[in-house]
JSON list of N, CA and C in Angstrom, two decimals:
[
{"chain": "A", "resi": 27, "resn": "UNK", "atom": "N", "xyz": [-3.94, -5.19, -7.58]},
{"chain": "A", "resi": 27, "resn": "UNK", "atom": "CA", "xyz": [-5.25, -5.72, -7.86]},
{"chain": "A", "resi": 27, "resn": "UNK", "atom": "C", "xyz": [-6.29, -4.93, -7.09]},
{"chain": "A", "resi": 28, "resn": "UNK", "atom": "N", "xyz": [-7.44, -5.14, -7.76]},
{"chain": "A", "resi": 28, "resn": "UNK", "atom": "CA", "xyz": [-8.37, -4.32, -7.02]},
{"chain": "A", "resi": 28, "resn": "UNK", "atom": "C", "xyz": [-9.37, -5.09, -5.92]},
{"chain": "A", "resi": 29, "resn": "UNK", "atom": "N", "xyz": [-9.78, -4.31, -4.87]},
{"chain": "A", "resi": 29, "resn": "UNK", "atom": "CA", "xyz": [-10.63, -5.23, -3.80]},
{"chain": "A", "resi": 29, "resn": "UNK", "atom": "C", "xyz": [-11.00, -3.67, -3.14]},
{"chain": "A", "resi": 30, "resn": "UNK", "atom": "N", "xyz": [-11.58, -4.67, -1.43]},
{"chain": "A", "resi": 30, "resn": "UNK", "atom": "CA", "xyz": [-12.02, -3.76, -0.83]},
{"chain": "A", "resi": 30, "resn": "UNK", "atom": "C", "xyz": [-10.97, -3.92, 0.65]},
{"chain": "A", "resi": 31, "resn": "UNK", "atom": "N", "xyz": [-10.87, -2.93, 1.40]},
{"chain": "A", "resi": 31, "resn": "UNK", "atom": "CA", "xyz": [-10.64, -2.80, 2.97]},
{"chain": "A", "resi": 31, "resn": "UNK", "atom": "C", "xyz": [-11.24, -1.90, 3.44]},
{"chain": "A", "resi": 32, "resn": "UNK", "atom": "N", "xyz": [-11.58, -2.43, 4.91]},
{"chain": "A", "resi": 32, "resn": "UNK", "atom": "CA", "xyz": [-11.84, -1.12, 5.72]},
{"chain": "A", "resi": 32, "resn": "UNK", "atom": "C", "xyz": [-10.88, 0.06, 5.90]},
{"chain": "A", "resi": 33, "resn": "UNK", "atom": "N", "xyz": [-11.40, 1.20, 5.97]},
{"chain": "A", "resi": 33, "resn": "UNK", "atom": "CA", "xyz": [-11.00, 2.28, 5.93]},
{"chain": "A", "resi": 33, "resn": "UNK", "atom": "C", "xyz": [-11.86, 2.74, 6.75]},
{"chain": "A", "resi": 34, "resn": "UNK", "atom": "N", "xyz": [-10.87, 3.28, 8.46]},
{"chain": "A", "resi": 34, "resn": "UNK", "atom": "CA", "xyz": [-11.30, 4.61, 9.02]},
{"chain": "A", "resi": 34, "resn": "UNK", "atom": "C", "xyz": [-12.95, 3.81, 9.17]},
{"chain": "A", "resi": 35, "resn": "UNK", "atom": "N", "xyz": [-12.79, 2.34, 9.21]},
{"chain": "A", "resi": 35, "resn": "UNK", "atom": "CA", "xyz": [-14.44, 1.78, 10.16]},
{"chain": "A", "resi": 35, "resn": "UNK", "atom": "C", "xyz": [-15.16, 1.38, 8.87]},
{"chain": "A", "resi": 36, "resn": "UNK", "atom": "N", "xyz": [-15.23, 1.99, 8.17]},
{"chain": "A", "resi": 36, "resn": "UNK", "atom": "CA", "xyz": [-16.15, 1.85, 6.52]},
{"chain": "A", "resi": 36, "resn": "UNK", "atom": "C", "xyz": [-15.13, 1.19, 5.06]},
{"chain": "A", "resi": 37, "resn": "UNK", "atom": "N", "xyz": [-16.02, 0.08, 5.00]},
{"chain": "A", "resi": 37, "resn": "UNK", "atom": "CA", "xyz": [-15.50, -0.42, 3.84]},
{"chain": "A", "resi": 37, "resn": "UNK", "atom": "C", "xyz": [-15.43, 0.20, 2.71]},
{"chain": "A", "resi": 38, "resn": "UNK", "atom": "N", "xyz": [-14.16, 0.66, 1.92]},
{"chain": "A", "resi": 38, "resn": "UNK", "atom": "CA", "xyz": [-13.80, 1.35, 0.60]},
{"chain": "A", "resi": 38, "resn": "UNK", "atom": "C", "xyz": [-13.36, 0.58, -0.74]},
{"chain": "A", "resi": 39, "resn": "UNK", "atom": "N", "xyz": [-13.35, 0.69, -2.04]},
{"chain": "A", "resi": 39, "resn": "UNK", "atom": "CA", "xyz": [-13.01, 0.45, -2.89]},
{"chain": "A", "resi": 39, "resn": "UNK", "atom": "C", "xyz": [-11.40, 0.71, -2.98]},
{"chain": "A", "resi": 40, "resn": "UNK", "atom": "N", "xyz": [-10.47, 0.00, -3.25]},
{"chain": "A", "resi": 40, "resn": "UNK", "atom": "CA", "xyz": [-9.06, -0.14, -3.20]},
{"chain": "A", "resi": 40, "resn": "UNK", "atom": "C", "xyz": [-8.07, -0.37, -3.90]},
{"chain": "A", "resi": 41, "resn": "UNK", "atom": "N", "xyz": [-7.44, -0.30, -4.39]},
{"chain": "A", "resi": 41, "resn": "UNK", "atom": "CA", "xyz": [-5.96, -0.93, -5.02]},
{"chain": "A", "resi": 41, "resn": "UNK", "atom": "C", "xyz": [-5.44, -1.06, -4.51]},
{"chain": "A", "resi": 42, "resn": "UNK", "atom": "N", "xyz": [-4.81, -2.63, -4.15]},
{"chain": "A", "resi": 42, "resn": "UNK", "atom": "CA", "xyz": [-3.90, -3.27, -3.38]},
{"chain": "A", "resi": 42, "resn": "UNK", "atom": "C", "xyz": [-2.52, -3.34, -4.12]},
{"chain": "A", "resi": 43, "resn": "UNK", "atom": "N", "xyz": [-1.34, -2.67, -3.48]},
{"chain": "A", "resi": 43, "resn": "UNK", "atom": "CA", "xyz": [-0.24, -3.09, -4.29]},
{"chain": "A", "resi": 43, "resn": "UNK", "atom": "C", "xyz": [0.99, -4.11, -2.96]},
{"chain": "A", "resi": 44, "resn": "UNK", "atom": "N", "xyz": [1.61, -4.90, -3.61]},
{"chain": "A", "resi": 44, "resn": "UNK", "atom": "CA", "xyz": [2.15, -6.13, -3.11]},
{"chain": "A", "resi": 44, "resn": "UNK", "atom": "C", "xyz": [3.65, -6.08, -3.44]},
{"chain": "A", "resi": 45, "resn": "UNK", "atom": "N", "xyz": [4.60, -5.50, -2.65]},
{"chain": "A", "resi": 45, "resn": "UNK", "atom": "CA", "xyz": [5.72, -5.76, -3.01]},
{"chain": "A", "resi": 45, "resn": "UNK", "atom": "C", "xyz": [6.49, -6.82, -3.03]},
{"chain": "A", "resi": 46, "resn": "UNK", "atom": "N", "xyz": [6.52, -8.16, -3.52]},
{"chain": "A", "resi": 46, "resn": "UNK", "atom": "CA", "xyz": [7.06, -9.32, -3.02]},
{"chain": "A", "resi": 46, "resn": "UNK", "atom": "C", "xyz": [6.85, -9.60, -1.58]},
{"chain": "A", "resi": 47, "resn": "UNK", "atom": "N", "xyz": [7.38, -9.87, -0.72]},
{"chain": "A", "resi": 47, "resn": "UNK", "atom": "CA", "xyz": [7.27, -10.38, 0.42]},
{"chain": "A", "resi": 47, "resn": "UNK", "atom": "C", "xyz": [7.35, -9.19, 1.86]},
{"chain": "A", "resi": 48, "resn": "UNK", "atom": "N", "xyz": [7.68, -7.94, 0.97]},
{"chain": "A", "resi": 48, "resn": "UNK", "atom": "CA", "xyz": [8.09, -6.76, 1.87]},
{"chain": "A", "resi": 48, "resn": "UNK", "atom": "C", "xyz": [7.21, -6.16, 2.45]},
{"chain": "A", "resi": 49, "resn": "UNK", "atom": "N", "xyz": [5.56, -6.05, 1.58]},
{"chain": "A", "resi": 49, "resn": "UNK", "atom": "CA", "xyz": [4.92, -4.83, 1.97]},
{"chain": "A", "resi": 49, "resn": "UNK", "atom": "C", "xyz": [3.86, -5.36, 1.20]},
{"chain": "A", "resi": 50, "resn": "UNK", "atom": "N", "xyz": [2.64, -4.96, 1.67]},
{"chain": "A", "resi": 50, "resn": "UNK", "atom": "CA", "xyz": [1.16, -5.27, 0.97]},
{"chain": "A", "resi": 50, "resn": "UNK", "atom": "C", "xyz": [0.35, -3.24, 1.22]},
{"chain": "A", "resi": 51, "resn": "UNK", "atom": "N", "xyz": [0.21, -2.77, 0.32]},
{"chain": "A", "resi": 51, "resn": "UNK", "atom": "CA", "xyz": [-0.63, -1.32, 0.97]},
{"chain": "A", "resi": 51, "resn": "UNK", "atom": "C", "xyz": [-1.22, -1.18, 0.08]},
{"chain": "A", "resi": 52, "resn": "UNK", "atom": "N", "xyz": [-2.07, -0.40, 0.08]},
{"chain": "A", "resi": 52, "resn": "UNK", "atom": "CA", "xyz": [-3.45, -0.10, -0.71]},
{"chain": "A", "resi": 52, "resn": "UNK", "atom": "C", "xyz": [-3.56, 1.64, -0.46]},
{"chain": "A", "resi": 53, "resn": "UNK", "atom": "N", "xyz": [-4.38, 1.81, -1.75]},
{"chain": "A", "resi": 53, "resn": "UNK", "atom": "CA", "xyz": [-5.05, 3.27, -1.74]},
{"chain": "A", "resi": 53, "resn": "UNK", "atom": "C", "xyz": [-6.21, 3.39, -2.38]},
{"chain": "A", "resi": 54, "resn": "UNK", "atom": "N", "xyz": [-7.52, 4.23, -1.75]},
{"chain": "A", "resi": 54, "resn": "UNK", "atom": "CA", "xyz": [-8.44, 4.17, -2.38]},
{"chain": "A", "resi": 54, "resn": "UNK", "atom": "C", "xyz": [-8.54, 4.71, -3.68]},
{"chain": "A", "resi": 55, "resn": "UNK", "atom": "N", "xyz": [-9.91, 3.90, -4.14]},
{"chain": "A", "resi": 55, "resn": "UNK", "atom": "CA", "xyz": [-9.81, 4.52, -5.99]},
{"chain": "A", "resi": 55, "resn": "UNK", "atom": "C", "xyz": [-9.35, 5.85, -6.17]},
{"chain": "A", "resi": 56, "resn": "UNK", "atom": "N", "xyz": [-10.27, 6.76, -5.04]},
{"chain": "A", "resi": 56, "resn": "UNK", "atom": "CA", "xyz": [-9.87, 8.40, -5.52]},
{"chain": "A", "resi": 56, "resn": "UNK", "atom": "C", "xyz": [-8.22, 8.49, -4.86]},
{"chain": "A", "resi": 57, "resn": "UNK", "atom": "N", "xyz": [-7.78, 7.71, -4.24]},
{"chain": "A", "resi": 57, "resn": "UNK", "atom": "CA", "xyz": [-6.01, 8.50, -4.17]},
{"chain": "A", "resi": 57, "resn": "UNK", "atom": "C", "xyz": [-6.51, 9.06, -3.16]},
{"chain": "A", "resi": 58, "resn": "UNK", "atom": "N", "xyz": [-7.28, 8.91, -2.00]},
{"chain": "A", "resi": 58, "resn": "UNK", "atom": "CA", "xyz": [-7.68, 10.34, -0.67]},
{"chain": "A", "resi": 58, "resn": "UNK", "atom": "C", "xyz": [-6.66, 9.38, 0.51]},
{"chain": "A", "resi": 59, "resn": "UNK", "atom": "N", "xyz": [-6.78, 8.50, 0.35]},
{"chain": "A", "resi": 59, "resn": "UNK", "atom": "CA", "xyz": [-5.99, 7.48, 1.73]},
{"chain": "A", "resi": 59, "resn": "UNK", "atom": "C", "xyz": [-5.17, 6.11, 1.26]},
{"chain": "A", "resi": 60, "resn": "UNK", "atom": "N", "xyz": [-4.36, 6.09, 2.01]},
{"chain": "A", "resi": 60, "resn": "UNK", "atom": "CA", "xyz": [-3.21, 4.89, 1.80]},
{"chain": "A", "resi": 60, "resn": "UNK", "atom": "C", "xyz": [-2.94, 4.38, 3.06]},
{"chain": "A", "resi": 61, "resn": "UNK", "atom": "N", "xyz": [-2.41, 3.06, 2.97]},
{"chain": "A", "resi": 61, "resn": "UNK", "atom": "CA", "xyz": [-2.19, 2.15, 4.16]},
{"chain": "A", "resi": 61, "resn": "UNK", "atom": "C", "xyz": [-1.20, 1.41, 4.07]},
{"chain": "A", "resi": 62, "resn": "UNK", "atom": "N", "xyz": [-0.92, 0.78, 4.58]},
{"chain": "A", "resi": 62, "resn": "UNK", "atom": "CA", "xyz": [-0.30, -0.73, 4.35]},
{"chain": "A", "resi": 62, "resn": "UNK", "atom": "C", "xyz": [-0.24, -1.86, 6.22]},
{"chain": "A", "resi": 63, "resn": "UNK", "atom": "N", "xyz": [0.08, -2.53, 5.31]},
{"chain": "A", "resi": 63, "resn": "UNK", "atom": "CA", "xyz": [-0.48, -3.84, 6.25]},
{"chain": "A", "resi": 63, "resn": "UNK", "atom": "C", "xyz": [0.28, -3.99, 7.74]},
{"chain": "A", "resi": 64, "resn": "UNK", "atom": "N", "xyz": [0.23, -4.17, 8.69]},
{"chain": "A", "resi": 64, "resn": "UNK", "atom": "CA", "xyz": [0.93, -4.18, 9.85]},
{"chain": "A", "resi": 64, "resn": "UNK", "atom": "C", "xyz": [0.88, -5.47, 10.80]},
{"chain": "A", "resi": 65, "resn": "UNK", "atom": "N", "xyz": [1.78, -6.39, 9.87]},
{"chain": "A", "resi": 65, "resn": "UNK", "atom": "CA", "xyz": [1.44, -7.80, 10.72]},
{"chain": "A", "resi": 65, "resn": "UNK", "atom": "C", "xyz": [1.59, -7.90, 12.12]},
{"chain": "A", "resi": 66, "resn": "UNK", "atom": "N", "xyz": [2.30, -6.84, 12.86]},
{"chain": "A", "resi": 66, "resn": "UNK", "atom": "CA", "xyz": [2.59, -7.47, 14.33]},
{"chain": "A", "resi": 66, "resn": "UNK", "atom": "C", "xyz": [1.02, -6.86, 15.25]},
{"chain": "A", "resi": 67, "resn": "UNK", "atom": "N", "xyz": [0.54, -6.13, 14.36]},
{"chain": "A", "resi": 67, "resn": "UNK", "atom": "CA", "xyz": [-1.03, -5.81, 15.02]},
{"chain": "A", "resi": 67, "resn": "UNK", "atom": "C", "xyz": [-2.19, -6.45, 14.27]},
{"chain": "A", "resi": 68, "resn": "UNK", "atom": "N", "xyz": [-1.76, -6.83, 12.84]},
{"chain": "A", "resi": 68, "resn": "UNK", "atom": "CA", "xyz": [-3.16, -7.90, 12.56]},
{"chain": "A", "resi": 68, "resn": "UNK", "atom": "C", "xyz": [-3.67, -6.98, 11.79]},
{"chain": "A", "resi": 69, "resn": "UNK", "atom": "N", "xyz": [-3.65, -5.62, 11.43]},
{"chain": "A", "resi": 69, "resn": "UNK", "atom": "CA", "xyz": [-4.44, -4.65, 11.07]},
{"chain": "A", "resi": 69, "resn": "UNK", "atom": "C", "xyz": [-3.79, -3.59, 10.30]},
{"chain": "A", "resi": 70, "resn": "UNK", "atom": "N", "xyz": [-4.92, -2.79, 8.92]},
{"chain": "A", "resi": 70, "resn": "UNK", "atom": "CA", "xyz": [-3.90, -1.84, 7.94]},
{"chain": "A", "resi": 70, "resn": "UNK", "atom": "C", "xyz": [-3.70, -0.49, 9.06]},
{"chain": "A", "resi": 71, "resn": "UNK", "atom": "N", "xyz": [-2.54, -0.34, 8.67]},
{"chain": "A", "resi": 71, "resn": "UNK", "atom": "CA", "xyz": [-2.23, 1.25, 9.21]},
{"chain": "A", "resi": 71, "resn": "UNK", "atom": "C", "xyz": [-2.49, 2.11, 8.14]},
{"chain": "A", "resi": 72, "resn": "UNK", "atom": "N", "xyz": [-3.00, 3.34, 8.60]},
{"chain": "A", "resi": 72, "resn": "UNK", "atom": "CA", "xyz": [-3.01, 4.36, 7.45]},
{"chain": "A", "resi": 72, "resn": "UNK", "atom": "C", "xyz": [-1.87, 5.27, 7.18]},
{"chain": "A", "resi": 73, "resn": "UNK", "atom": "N", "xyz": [-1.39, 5.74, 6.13]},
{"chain": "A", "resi": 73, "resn": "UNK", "atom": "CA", "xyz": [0.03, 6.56, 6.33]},
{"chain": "A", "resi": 73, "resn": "UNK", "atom": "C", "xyz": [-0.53, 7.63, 5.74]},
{"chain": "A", "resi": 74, "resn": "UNK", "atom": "N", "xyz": [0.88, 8.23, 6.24]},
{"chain": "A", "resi": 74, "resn": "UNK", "atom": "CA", "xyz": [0.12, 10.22, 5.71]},
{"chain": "A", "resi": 74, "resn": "UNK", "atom": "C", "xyz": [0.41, 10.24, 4.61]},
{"chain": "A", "resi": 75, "resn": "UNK", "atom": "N", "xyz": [0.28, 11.37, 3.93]},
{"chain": "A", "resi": 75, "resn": "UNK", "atom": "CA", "xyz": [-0.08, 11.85, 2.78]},
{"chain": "A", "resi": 75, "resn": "UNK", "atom": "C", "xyz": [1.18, 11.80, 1.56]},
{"chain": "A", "resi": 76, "resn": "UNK", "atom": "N", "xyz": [2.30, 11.68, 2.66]},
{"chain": "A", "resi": 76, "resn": "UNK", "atom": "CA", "xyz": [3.22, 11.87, 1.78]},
{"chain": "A", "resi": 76, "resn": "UNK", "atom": "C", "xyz": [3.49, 10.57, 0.91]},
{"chain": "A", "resi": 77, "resn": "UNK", "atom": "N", "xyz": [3.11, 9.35, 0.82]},
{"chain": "A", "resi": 77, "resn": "UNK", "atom": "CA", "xyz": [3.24, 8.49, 0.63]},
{"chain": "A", "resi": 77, "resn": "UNK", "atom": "C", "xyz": [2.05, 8.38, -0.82]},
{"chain": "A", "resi": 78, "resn": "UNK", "atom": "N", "xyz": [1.31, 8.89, -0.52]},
{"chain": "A", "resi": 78, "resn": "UNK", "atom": "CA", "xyz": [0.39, 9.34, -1.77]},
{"chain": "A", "resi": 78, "resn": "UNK", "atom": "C", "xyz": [0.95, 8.93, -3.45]},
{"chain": "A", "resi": 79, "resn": "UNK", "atom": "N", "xyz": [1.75, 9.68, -3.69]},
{"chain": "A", "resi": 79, "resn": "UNK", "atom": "CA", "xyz": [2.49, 9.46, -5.12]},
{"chain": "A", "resi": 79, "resn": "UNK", "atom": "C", "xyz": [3.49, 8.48, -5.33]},
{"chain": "A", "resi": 80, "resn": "UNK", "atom": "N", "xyz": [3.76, 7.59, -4.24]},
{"chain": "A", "resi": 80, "resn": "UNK", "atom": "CA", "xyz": [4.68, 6.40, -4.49]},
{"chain": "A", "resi": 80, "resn": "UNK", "atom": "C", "xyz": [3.96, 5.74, -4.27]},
{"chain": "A", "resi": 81, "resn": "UNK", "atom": "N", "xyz": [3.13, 5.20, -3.81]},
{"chain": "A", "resi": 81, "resn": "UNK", "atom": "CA", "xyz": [2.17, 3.98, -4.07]},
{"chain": "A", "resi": 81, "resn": "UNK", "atom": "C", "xyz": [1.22, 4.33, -5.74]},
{"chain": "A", "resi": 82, "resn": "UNK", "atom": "N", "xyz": [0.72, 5.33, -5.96]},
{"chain": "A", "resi": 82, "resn": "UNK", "atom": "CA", "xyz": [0.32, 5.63, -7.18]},
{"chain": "A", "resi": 82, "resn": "UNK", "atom": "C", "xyz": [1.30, 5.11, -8.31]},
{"chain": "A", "resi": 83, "resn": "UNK", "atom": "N", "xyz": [2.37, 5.61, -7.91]},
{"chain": "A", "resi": 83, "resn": "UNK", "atom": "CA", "xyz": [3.58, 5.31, -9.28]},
{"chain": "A", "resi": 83, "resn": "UNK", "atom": "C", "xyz": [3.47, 3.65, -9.11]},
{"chain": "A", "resi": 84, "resn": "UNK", "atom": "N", "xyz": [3.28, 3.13, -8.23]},
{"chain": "A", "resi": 84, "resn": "UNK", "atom": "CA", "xyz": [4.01, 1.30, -7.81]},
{"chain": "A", "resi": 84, "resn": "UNK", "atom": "C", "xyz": [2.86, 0.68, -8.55]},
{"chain": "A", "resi": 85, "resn": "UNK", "atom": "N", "xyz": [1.64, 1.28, -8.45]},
{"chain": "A", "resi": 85, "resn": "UNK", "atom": "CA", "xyz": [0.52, 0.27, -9.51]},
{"chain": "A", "resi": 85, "resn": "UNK", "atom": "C", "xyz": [0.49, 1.23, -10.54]},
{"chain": "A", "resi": 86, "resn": "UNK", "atom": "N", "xyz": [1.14, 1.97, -10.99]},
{"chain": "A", "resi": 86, "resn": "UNK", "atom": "CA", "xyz": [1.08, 2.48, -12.38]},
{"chain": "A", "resi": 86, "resn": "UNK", "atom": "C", "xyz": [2.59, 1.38, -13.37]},
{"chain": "A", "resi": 87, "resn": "UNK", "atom": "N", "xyz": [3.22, 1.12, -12.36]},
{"chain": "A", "resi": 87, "resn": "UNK", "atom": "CA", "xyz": [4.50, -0.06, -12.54]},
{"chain": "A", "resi": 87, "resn": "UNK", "atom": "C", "xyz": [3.43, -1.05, -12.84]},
{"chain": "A", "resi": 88, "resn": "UNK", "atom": "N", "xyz": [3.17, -1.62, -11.89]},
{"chain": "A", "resi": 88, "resn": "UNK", "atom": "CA", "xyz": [2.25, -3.00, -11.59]},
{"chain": "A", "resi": 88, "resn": "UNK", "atom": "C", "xyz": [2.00, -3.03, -12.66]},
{"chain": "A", "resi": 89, "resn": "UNK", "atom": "N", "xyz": [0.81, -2.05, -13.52]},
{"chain": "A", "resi": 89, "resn": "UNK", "atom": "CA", "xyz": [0.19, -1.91, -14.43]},
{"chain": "A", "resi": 89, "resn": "UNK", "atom": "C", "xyz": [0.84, -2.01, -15.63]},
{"chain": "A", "resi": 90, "resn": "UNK", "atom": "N", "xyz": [1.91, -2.00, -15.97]},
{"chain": "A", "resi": 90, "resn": "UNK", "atom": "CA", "xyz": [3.14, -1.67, -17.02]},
{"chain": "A", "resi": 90, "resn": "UNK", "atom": "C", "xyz": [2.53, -0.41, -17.74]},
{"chain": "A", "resi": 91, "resn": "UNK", "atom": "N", "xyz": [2.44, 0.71, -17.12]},
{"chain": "A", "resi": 91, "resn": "UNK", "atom": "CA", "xyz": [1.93, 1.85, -17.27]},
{"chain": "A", "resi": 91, "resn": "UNK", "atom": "C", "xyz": [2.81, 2.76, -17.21]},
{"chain": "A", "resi": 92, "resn": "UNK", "atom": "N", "xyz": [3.95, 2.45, -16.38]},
{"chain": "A", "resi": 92, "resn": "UNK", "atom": "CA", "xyz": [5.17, 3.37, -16.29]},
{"chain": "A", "resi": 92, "resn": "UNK", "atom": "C", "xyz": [6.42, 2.11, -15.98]},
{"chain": "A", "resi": 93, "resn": "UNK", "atom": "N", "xyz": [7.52, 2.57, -16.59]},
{"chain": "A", "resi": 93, "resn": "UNK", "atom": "CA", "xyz": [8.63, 1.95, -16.50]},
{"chain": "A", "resi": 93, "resn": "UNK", "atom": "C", "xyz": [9.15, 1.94, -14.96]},
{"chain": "A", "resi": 94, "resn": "UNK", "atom": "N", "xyz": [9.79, 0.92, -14.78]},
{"chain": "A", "resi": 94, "resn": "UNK", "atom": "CA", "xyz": [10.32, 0.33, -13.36]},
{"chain": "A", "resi": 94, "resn": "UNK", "atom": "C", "xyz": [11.04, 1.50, -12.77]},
{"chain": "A", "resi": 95, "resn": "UNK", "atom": "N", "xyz": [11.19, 1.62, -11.50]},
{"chain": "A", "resi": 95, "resn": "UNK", "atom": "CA", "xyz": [11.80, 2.20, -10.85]},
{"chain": "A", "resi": 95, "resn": "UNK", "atom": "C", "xyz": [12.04, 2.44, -9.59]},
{"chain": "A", "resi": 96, "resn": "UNK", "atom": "N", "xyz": [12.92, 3.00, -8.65]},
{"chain": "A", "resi": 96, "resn": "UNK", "atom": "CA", "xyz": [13.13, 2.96, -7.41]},
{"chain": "A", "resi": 96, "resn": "UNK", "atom": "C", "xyz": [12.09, 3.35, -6.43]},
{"chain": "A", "resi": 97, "resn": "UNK", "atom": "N", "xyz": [11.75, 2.95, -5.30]},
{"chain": "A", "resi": 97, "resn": "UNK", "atom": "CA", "xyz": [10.82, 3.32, -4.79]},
{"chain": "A", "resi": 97, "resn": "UNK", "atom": "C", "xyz": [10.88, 3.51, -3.50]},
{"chain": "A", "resi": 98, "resn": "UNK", "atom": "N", "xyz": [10.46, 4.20, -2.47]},
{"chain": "A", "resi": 98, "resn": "UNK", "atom": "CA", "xyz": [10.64, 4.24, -1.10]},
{"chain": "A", "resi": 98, "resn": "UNK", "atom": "C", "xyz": [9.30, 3.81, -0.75]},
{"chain": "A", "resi": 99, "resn": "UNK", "atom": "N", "xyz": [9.05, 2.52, 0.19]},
{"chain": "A", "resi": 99, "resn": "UNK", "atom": "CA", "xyz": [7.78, 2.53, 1.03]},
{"chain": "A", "resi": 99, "resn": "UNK", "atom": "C", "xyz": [8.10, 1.95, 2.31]},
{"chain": "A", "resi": 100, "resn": "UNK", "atom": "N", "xyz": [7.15, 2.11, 3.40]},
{"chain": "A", "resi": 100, "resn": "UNK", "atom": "CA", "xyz": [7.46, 1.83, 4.66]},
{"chain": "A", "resi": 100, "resn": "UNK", "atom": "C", "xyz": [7.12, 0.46, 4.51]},
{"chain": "A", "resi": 101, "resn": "UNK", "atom": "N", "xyz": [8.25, -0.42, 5.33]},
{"chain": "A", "resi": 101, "resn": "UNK", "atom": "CA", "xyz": [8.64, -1.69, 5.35]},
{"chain": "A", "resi": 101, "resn": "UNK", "atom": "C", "xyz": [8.83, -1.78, 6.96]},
{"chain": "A", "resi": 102, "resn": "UNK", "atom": "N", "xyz": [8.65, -3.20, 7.52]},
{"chain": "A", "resi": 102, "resn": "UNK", "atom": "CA", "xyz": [8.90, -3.44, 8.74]},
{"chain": "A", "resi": 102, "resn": "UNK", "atom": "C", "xyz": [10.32, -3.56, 8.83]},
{"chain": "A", "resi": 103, "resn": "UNK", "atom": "N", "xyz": [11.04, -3.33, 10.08]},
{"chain": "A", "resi": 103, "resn": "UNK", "atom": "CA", "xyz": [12.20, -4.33, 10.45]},
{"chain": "A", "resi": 103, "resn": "UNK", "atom": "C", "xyz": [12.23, -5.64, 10.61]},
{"chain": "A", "resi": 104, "resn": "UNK", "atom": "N", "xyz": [13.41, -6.60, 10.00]},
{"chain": "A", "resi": 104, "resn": "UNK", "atom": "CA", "xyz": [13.00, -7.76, 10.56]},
{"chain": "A", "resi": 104, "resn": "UNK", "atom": "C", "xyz": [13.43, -7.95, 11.62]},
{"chain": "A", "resi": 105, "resn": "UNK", "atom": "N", "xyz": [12.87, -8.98, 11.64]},
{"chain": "A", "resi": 105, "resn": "UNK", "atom": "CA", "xyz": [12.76, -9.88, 13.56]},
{"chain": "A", "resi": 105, "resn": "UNK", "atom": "C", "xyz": [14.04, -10.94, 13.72]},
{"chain": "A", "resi": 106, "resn": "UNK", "atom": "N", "xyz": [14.61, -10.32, 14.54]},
{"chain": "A", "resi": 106, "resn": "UNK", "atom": "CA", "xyz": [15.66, -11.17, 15.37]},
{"chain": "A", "resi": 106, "resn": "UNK", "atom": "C", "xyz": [15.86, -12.27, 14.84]},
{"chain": "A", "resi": 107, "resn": "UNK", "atom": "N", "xyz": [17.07, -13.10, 14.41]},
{"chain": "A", "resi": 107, "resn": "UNK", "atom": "CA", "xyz": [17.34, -14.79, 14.70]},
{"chain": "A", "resi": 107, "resn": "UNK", "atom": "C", "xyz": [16.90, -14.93, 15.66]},
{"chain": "A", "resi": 108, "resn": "UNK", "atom": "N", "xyz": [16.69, -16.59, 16.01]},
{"chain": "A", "resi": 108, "resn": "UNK", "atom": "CA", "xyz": [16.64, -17.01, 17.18]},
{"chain": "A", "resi": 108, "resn": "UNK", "atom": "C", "xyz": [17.34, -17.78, 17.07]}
]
C-alpha cells in the first residue's frame, strides 16, 4: 500500500510492503531507498542497495503483477521462550 515515512529526516512518498507477520519495508516511489521496520529500536532501518529488486518484485506480487515467488528479505530473529 502506498503512504508516507521518514526517510534520512524528510518525509517521502512510499510503498509499504507487509510480509505477514515477518517484515513490514518500504521503498520510495522512485526505487532510490528501501527500509524495513526494526521493532527492537522503534524505528525504519534503511538497507543497501542490494535489496532494491526484491522488495520491487514483492509489490509487483502484492500487486498480482507478477506471479508468486520465493523471496529473500531481512527478517529479525526470534526472541527466546521464556
Amino acid at each position: 500500500y502506498a503512504g508516507k515515512a521518514e526517510v534520512d529526516g524528510v518525509e517521502r512518498d512510499v510503498n509499504f510492503l507487509r510480509i505477514g507477520r515477518i517484515a513490514l519495508l518500504y521503498q520510495t516511489t522512485d526505487t532510490e531507498s528501501s527500509g524495513a521496520w526494526d521493532p527492537t529500536q522503534g524505528a525504519w532501518v534503511e538497507l543497501d542497495d542490494s535489496y532494491r529488486s526484491t522488495i520491487l518484485k514483492g509489490l509487483r506480487i502484492a500487486r498480482n503483477e507478477a506471479s508468486k515467488d520465493i523471496m529473500f528479505v531481512p527478517v529479525q530473529a526470534p526472541e527466546a521462550a521464556k
